[in-house]
Coordinates of C-alpha atoms and ligand atoms in Angstrom, one line a residue:
X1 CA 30.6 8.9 56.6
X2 CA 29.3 7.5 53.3
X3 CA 30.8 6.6 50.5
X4 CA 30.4 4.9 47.0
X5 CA 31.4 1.6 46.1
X6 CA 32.2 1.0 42.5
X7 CA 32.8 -1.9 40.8
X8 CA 34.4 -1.4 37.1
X9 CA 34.3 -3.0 33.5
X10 CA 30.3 -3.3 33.0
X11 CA 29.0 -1.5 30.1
X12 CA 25.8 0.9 30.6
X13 CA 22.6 -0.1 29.0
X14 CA 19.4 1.6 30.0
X15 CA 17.1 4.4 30.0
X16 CA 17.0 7.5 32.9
X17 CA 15.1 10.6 33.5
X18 CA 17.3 13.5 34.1
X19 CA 16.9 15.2 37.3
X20 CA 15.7 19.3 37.5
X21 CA 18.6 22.0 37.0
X22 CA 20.6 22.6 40.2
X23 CA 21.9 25.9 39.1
X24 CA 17.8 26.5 38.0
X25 CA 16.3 25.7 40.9
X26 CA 18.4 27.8 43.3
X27 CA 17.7 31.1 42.0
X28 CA 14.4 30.3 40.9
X29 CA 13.8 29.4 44.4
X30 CA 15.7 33.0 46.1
X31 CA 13.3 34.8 43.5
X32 CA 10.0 32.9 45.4
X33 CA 11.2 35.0 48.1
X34 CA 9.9 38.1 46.6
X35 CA 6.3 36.9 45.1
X36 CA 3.1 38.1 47.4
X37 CA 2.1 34.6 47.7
X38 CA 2.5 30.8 47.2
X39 CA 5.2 29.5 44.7
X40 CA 4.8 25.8 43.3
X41 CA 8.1 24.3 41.8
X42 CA 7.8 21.3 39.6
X43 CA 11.0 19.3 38.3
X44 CA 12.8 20.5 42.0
X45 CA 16.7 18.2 42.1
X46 CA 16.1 16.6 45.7
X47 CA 20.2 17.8 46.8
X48 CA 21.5 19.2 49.8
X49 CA 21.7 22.6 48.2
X50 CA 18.3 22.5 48.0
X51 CA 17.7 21.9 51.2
X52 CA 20.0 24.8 52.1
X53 CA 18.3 27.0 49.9
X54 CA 15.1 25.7 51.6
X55 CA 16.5 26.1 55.4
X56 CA 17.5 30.1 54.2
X57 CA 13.7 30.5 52.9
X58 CA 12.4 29.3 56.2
X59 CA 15.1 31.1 58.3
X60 CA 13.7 34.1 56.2
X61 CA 10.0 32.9 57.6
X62 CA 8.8 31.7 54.3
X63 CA 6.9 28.1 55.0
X64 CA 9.0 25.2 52.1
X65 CA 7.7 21.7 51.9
X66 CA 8.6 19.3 49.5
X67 CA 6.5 16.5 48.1
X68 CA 8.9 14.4 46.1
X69 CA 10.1 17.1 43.6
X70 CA 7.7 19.7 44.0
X71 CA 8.7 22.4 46.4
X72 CA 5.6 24.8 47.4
X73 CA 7.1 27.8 48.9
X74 CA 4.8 29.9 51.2
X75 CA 5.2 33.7 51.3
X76 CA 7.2 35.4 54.6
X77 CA 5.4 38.2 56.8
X78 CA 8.5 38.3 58.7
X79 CA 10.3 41.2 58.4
X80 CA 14.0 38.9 58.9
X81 CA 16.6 40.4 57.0
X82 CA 19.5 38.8 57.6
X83 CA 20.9 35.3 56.9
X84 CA 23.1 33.8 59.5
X85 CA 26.9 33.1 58.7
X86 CA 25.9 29.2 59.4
X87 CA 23.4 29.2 56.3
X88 CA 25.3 31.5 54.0
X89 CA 28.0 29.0 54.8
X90 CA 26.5 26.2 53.1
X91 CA 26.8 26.6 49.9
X92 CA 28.1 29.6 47.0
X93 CA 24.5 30.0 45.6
X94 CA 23.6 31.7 49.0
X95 CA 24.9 34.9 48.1
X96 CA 21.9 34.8 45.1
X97 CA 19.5 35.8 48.3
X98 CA 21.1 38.7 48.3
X99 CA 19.7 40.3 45.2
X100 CA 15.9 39.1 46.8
X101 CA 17.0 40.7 50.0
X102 CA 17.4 43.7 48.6
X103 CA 14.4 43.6 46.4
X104 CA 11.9 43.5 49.8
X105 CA 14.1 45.3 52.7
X106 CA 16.2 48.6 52.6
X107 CA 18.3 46.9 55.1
X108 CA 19.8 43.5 55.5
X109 CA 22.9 41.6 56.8
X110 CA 24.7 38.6 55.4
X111 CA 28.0 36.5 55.2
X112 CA 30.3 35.8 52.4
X113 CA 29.1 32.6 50.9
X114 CA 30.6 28.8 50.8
X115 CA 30.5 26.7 48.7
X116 CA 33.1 24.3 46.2
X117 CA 36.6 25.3 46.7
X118 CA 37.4 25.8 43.1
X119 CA 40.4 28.9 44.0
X120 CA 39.3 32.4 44.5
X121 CA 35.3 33.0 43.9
X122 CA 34.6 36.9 44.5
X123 CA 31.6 38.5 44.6
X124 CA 32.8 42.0 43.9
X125 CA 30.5 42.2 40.6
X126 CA 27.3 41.6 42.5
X127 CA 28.1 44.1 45.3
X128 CA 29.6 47.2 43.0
X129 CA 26.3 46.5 40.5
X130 CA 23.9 46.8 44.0
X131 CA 26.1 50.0 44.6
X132 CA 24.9 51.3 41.5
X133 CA 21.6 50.3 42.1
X134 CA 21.3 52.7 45.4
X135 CA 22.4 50.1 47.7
X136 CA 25.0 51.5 50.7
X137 CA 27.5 48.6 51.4
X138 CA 29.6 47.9 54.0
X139 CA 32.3 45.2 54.2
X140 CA 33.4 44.3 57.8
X141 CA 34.6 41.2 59.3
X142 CA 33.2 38.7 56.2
X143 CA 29.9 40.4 56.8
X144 CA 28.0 42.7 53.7
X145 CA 26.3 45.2 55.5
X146 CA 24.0 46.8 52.9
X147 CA 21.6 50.2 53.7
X148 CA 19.1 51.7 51.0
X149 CA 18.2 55.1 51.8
X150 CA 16.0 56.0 49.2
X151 CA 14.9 53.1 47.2
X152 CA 16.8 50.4 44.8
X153 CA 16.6 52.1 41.5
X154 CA 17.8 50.3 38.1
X155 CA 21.3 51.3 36.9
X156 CA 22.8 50.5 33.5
X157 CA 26.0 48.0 34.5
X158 CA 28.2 46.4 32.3
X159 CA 29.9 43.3 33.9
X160 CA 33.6 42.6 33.2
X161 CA 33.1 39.1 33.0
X162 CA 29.5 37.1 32.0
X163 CA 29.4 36.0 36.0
X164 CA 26.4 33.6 36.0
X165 CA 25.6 34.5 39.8
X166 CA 26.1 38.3 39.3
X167 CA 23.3 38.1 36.3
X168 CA 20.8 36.1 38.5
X169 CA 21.5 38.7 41.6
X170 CA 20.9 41.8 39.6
X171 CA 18.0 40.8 38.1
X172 CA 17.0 39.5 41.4
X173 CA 16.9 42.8 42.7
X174 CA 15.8 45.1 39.7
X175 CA 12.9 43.3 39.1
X176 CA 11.3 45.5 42.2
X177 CA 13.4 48.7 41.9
X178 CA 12.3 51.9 40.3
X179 CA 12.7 51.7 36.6
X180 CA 15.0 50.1 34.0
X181 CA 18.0 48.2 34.8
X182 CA 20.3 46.8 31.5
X183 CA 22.9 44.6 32.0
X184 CA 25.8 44.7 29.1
X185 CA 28.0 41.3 28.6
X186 CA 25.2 39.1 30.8
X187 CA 25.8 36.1 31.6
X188 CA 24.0 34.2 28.6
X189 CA 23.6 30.4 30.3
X190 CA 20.5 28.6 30.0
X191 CA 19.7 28.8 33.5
X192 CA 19.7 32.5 33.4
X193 CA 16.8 32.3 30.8
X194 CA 15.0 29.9 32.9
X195 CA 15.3 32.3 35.8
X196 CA 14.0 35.1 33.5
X197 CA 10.3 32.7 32.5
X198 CA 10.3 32.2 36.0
X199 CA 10.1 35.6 36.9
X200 CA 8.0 36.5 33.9
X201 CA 5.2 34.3 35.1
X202 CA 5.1 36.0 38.4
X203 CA 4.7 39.6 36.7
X204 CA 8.1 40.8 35.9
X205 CA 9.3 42.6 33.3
X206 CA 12.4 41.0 31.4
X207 CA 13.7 41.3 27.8
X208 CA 16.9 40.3 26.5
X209 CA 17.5 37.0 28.9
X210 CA 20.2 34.6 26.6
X211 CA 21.7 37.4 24.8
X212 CA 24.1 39.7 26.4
X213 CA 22.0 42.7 27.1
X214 CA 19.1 42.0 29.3
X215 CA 16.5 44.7 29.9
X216 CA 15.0 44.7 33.2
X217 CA 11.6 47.3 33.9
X218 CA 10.9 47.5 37.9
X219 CA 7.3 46.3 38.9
X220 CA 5.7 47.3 41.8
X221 CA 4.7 43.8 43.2
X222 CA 5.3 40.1 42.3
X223 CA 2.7 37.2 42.6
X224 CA 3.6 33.5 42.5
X225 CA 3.1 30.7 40.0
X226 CA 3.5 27.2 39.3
X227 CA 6.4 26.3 37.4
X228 CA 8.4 23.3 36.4
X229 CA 12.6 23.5 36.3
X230 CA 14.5 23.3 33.2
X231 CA 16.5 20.0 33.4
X232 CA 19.9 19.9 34.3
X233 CA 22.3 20.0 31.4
X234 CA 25.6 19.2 33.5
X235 CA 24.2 16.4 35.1
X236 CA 23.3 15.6 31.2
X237 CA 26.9 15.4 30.5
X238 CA 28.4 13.5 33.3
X239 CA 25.7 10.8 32.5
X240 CA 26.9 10.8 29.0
X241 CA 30.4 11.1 29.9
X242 CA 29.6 7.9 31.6
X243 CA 28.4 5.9 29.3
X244 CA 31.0 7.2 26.8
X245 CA 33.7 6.5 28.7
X246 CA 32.3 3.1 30.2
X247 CA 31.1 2.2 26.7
X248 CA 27.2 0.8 26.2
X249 CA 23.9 2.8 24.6
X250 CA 21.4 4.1 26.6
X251 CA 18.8 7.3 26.3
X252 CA 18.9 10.1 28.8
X253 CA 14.9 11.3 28.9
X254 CA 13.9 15.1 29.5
X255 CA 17.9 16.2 28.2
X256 CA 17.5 18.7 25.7
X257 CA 21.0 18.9 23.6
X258 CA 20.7 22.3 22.7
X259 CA 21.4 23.2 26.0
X260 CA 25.0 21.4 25.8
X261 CA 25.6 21.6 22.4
X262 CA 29.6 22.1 22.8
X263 CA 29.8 19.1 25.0
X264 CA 28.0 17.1 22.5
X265 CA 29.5 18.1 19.6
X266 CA 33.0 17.4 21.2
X267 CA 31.7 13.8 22.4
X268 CA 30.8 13.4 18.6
X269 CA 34.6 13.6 17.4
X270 CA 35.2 10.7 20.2
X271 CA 33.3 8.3 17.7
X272 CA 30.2 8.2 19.9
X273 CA 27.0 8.3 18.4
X274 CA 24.6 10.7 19.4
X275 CA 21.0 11.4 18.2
X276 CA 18.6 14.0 19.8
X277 CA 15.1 12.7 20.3
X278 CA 12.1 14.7 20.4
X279 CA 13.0 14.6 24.6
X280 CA 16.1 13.4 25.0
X281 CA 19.7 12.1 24.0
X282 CA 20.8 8.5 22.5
X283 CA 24.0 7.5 22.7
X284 CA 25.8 4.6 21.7
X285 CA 29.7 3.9 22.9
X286 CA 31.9 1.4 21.2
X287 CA 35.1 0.0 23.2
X288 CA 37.2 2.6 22.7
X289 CA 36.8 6.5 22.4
X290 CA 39.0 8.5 20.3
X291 CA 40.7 11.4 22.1
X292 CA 39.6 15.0 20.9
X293 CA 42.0 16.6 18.2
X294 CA 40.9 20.2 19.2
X295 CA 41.7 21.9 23.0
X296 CA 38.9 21.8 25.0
X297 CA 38.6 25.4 26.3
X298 CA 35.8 26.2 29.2
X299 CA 34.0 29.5 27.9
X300 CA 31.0 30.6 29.2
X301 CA 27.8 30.0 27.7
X302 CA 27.8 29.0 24.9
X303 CA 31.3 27.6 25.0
X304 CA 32.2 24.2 26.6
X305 CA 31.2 24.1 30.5
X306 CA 33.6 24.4 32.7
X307 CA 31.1 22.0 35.5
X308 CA 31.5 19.5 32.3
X309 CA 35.5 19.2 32.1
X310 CA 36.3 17.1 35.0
X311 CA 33.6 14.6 33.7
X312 CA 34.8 14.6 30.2
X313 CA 38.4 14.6 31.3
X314 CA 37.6 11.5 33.1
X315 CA 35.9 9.7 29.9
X316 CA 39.2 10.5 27.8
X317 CA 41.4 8.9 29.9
X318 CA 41.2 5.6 28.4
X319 CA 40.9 7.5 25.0
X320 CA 43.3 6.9 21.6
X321 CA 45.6 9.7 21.8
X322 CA 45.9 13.2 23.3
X323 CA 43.5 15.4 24.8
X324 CA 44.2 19.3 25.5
X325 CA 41.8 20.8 28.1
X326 CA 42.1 24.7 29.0
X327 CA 40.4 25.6 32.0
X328 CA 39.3 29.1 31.7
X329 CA 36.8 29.8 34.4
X330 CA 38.3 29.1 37.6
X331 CA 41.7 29.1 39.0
X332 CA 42.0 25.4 40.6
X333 CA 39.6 23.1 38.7
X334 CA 41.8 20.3 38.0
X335 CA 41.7 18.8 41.9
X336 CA 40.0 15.8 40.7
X337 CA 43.1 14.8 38.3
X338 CA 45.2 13.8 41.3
X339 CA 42.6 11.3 41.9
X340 CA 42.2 10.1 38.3
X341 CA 46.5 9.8 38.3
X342 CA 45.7 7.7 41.3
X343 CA 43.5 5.1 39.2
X344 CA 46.5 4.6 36.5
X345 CA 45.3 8.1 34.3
X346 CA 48.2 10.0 32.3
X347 CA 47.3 13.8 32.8
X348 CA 49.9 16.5 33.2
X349 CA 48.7 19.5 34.4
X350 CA 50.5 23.3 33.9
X351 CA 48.7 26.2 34.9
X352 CA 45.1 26.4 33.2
X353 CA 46.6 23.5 31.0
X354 CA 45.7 19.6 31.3
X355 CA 47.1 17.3 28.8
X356 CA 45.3 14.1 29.2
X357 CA 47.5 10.9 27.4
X358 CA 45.4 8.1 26.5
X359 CA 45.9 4.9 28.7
X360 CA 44.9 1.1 28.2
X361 CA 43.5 0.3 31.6
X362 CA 42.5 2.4 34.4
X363 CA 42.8 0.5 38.2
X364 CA 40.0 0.8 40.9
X365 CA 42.0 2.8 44.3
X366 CA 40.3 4.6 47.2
X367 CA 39.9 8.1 46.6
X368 CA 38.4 11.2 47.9
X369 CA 36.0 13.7 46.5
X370 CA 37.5 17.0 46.1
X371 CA 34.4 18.9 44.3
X372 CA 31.2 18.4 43.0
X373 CA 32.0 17.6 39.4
X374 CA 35.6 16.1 40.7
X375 CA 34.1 13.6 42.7
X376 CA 31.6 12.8 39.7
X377 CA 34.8 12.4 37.2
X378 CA 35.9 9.9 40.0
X379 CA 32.8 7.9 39.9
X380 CA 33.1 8.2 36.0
X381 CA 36.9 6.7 36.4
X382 CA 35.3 3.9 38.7
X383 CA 32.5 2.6 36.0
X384 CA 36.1 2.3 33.5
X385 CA 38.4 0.9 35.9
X386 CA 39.4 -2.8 36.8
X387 CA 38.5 -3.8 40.1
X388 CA 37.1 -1.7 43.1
X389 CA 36.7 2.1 43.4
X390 CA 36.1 3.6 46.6
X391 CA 34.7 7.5 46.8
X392 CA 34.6 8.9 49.7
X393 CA 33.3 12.8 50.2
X394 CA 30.8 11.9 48.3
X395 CA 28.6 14.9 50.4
X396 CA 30.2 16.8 47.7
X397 CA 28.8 14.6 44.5
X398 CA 25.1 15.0 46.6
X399 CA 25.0 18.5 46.4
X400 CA 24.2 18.7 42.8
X401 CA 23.8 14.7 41.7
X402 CA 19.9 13.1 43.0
X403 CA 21.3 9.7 44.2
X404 CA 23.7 9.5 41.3
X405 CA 24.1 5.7 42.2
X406 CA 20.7 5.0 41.7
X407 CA 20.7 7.0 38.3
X408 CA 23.9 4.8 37.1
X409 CA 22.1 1.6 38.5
X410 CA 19.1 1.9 36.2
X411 CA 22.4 2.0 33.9
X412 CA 23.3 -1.8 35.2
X413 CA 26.4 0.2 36.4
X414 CA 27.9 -2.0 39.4
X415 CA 27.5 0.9 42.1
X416 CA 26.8 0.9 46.0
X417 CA 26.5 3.4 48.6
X418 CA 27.7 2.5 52.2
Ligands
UD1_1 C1 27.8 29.4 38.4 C2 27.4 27.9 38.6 C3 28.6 27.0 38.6 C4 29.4 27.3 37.3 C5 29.7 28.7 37.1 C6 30.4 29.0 35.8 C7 25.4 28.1 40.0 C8 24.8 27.8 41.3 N1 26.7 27.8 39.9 O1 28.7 29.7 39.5 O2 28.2 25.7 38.7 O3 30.6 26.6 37.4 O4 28.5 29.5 37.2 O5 29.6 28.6 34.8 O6 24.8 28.5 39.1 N2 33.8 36.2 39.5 C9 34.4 37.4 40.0 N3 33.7 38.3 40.6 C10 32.3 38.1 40.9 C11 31.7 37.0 40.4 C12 32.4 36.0 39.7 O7 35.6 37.5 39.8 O8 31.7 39.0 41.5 C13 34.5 35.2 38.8 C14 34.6 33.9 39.5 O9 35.6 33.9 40.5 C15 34.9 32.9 38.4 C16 34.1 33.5 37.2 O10 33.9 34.9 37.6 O11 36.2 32.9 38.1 C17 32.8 32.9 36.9 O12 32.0 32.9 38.1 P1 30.4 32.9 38.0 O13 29.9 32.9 36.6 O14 29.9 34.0 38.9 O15 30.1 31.5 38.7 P2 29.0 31.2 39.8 O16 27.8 32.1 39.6 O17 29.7 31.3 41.2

């Protein structure tokens, strides 16, 4: 099993290119599934979601090969409609093949999804906006049957909640059904817009994408394109949550600050300095960061992030003062404090509430990856603590982080993986 080997108390110095947007990539690479023929992907996050999403496509009988990060993406004759529990297993972002599914076949088979344990993750809105759509589901033994007896027509469907996955599977699926689909209170992140110009360029019809009402008119066939991923904002944050916490200066290229503007604004009352560049982020981090004043409540976009708190909660540990975080998303996001407690942290957690107290040292300590952005928060605590950090799990950090010790070692961070 491998794990990362930190070694704490060097300041970051350096420059980086941010990898391509996980939570991008994914659907854009469920929508290749419907274009008539070959998708190029530019800017593709080598990660092991990625490779799931690829080992689905090719399970489906599409052809994916990867050169570096471009993923070309051949076109399926096969008339495979079903994805087998083992794959859906994988990951959460599984169920977004759903919505492409149901765009070629009027039948088709698959498990609920995996993914990051992060407390209850339901995909009710998906499936009762596909029953709108036409679609006949059944739900039997963790399998989603679905039937379409006529054809998938749009619907007008209002979501309860701005679910990022429910937007991307809707329009996944309308943008091949008869007529116009609108979806009220969309999710509004900027992954669902690059999803949207992804689409676009392969002949759909979408208005509306990063507001809350998106307008989606039904073509009758989709070709593919050549297109390059938006960067990936959260990966953005954690490396500036790193070099805020671990002090130093350094420039993140291809990180567009508009696309995290709560995060930087919040790391701007820490006493950080941060300047946007015409492609990319500066920052500069003294000793010491001061803690934030206001609570940090995860919104969806264009509030705060919730995949940014456990990285940011990390940073604030050795902060001046209080810190108030308010976890609004999901039900058991604070795994990773454990952990950070571990290392020598102060945090108190109640419910959605974690107080984070300011301490004066953190202490290196073995500890175990619980999540994605958890086990990055650890990595974060590692680069501030004194002595040795050990992070194990780490298969959780790879699924959205491209070698995220190489990325902190252009950083001079003192980091190994064994
Ligand atoms: C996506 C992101 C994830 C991010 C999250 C919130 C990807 C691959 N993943 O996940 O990194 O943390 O958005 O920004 O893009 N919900 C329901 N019923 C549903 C769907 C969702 O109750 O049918 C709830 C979820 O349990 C959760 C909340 O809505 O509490 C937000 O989930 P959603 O926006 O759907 O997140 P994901 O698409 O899974």
């Amino acid at each position: 099993m491998q794990k990362l080997i930190v070694q704490g108390g060097t300041r970051l110095r350096g420059e980086i290119n941010l990898q391509g947007a996980k939570n991008s990539a994914l659907p854009i690479m469920a929508a290749s599934y419907l274009c008539g023929s070959k998708c190029v992907l530019h800017n593709c996050p080598k990660l092991t979601d990625i490779y799931a999403a690829s080992r689905i496509l090719n399970y489906l009988g599409c052809k994916c090969s990867f050169a570096e990060n471009t993923v070309q993406i051949m076109p399926t004759e096969s008339d495979c409609s079903s994805i087998s529990e083992e794959l859906m297993q994988e990951m959460r972002s599984s169920i977004i093949f759903l919505g492409a599914l149901l765009g070629r076949h009027k039948k088709c088979t698959v498990s609920y999804p995996g993914g990051c344990k992060l407390g209850p993750r339901p995909i009710d809105m998906h499936l009762s906006a596909f029953r709108k759509m036409g679609v006949d589901i059944n739900e039997n033994f963790g399998k989603v049957i679905c039937n379409v007896k006529k054809s998938v027509h749009g619907a007008r469907i209002s979501l309860t909640f701005p679910s990022v996955g429910a937007t991307e599977n809707i329009m996944l699926c309308a943008v091949l059904a008869d007529g116009e689909t609108i979806i009220n209170n969309a999710a509004r992140e900027p992954e669902i817009q690059d999803l949207a110009q992804f689409l676009r360029c392969c002949g759909a019809k979408i208005k509306g994408d990063g507001e809350s009402r998106i307008v989606i008119e039904g073509v009758k066939a989709l070709s593919g394109c050549e297109y390059t991923i938006m960067s990936d904002r959260i990966a953005c944050a954690t490396y500036l949550s790193a070099i805020a916490g671990a002090g130093g200066e350094a420039i993140i290229h291809k990180a567009c600050a508009n696309c995290i503007e709560p995060f930087v604004s919040l790391l701007d009352q820490t006493g950080c300095s941060i300047y946007t560049l015409d492609e990319g982020i500066y920052v500069r981090s003294g000793m010491r960061m001061k803690a934030i004043e206001s609570c940090i409540r995860t919104m969806p976009h264009p509030g705060f992030p919730t995949d940014a708190q456990a990285v940011l909660m990390a940073a604030l540990t050795k902060s001046d003062g209080t810190s108030v975080f308010e976890e609004n998303i999901f039900d058991c996001r604070y795994r990773h404090t454990d952990a950070l407690i571990k290392m020598g942290a102060d945090i108190k957690v109640l419910g959605k509430t974690a107080v984070v107290q300011g301490v004066d040292r953190l202490y290196g300590a073995k500890v175990e990856a619980t999540d994605l952005r958890g086990g990055a928060a650890m990595v974060i605590a590692g680069l501030m603590a004194e002595g040795t950090t050990e992070v194990t799990k780490i298969c959780y950090i790879d699924r959205g982080y491209e070698n995220i010790e190489v990325y902190l070692q252009k950083l001079g961070a003192d980091i190994r993986r064994e």
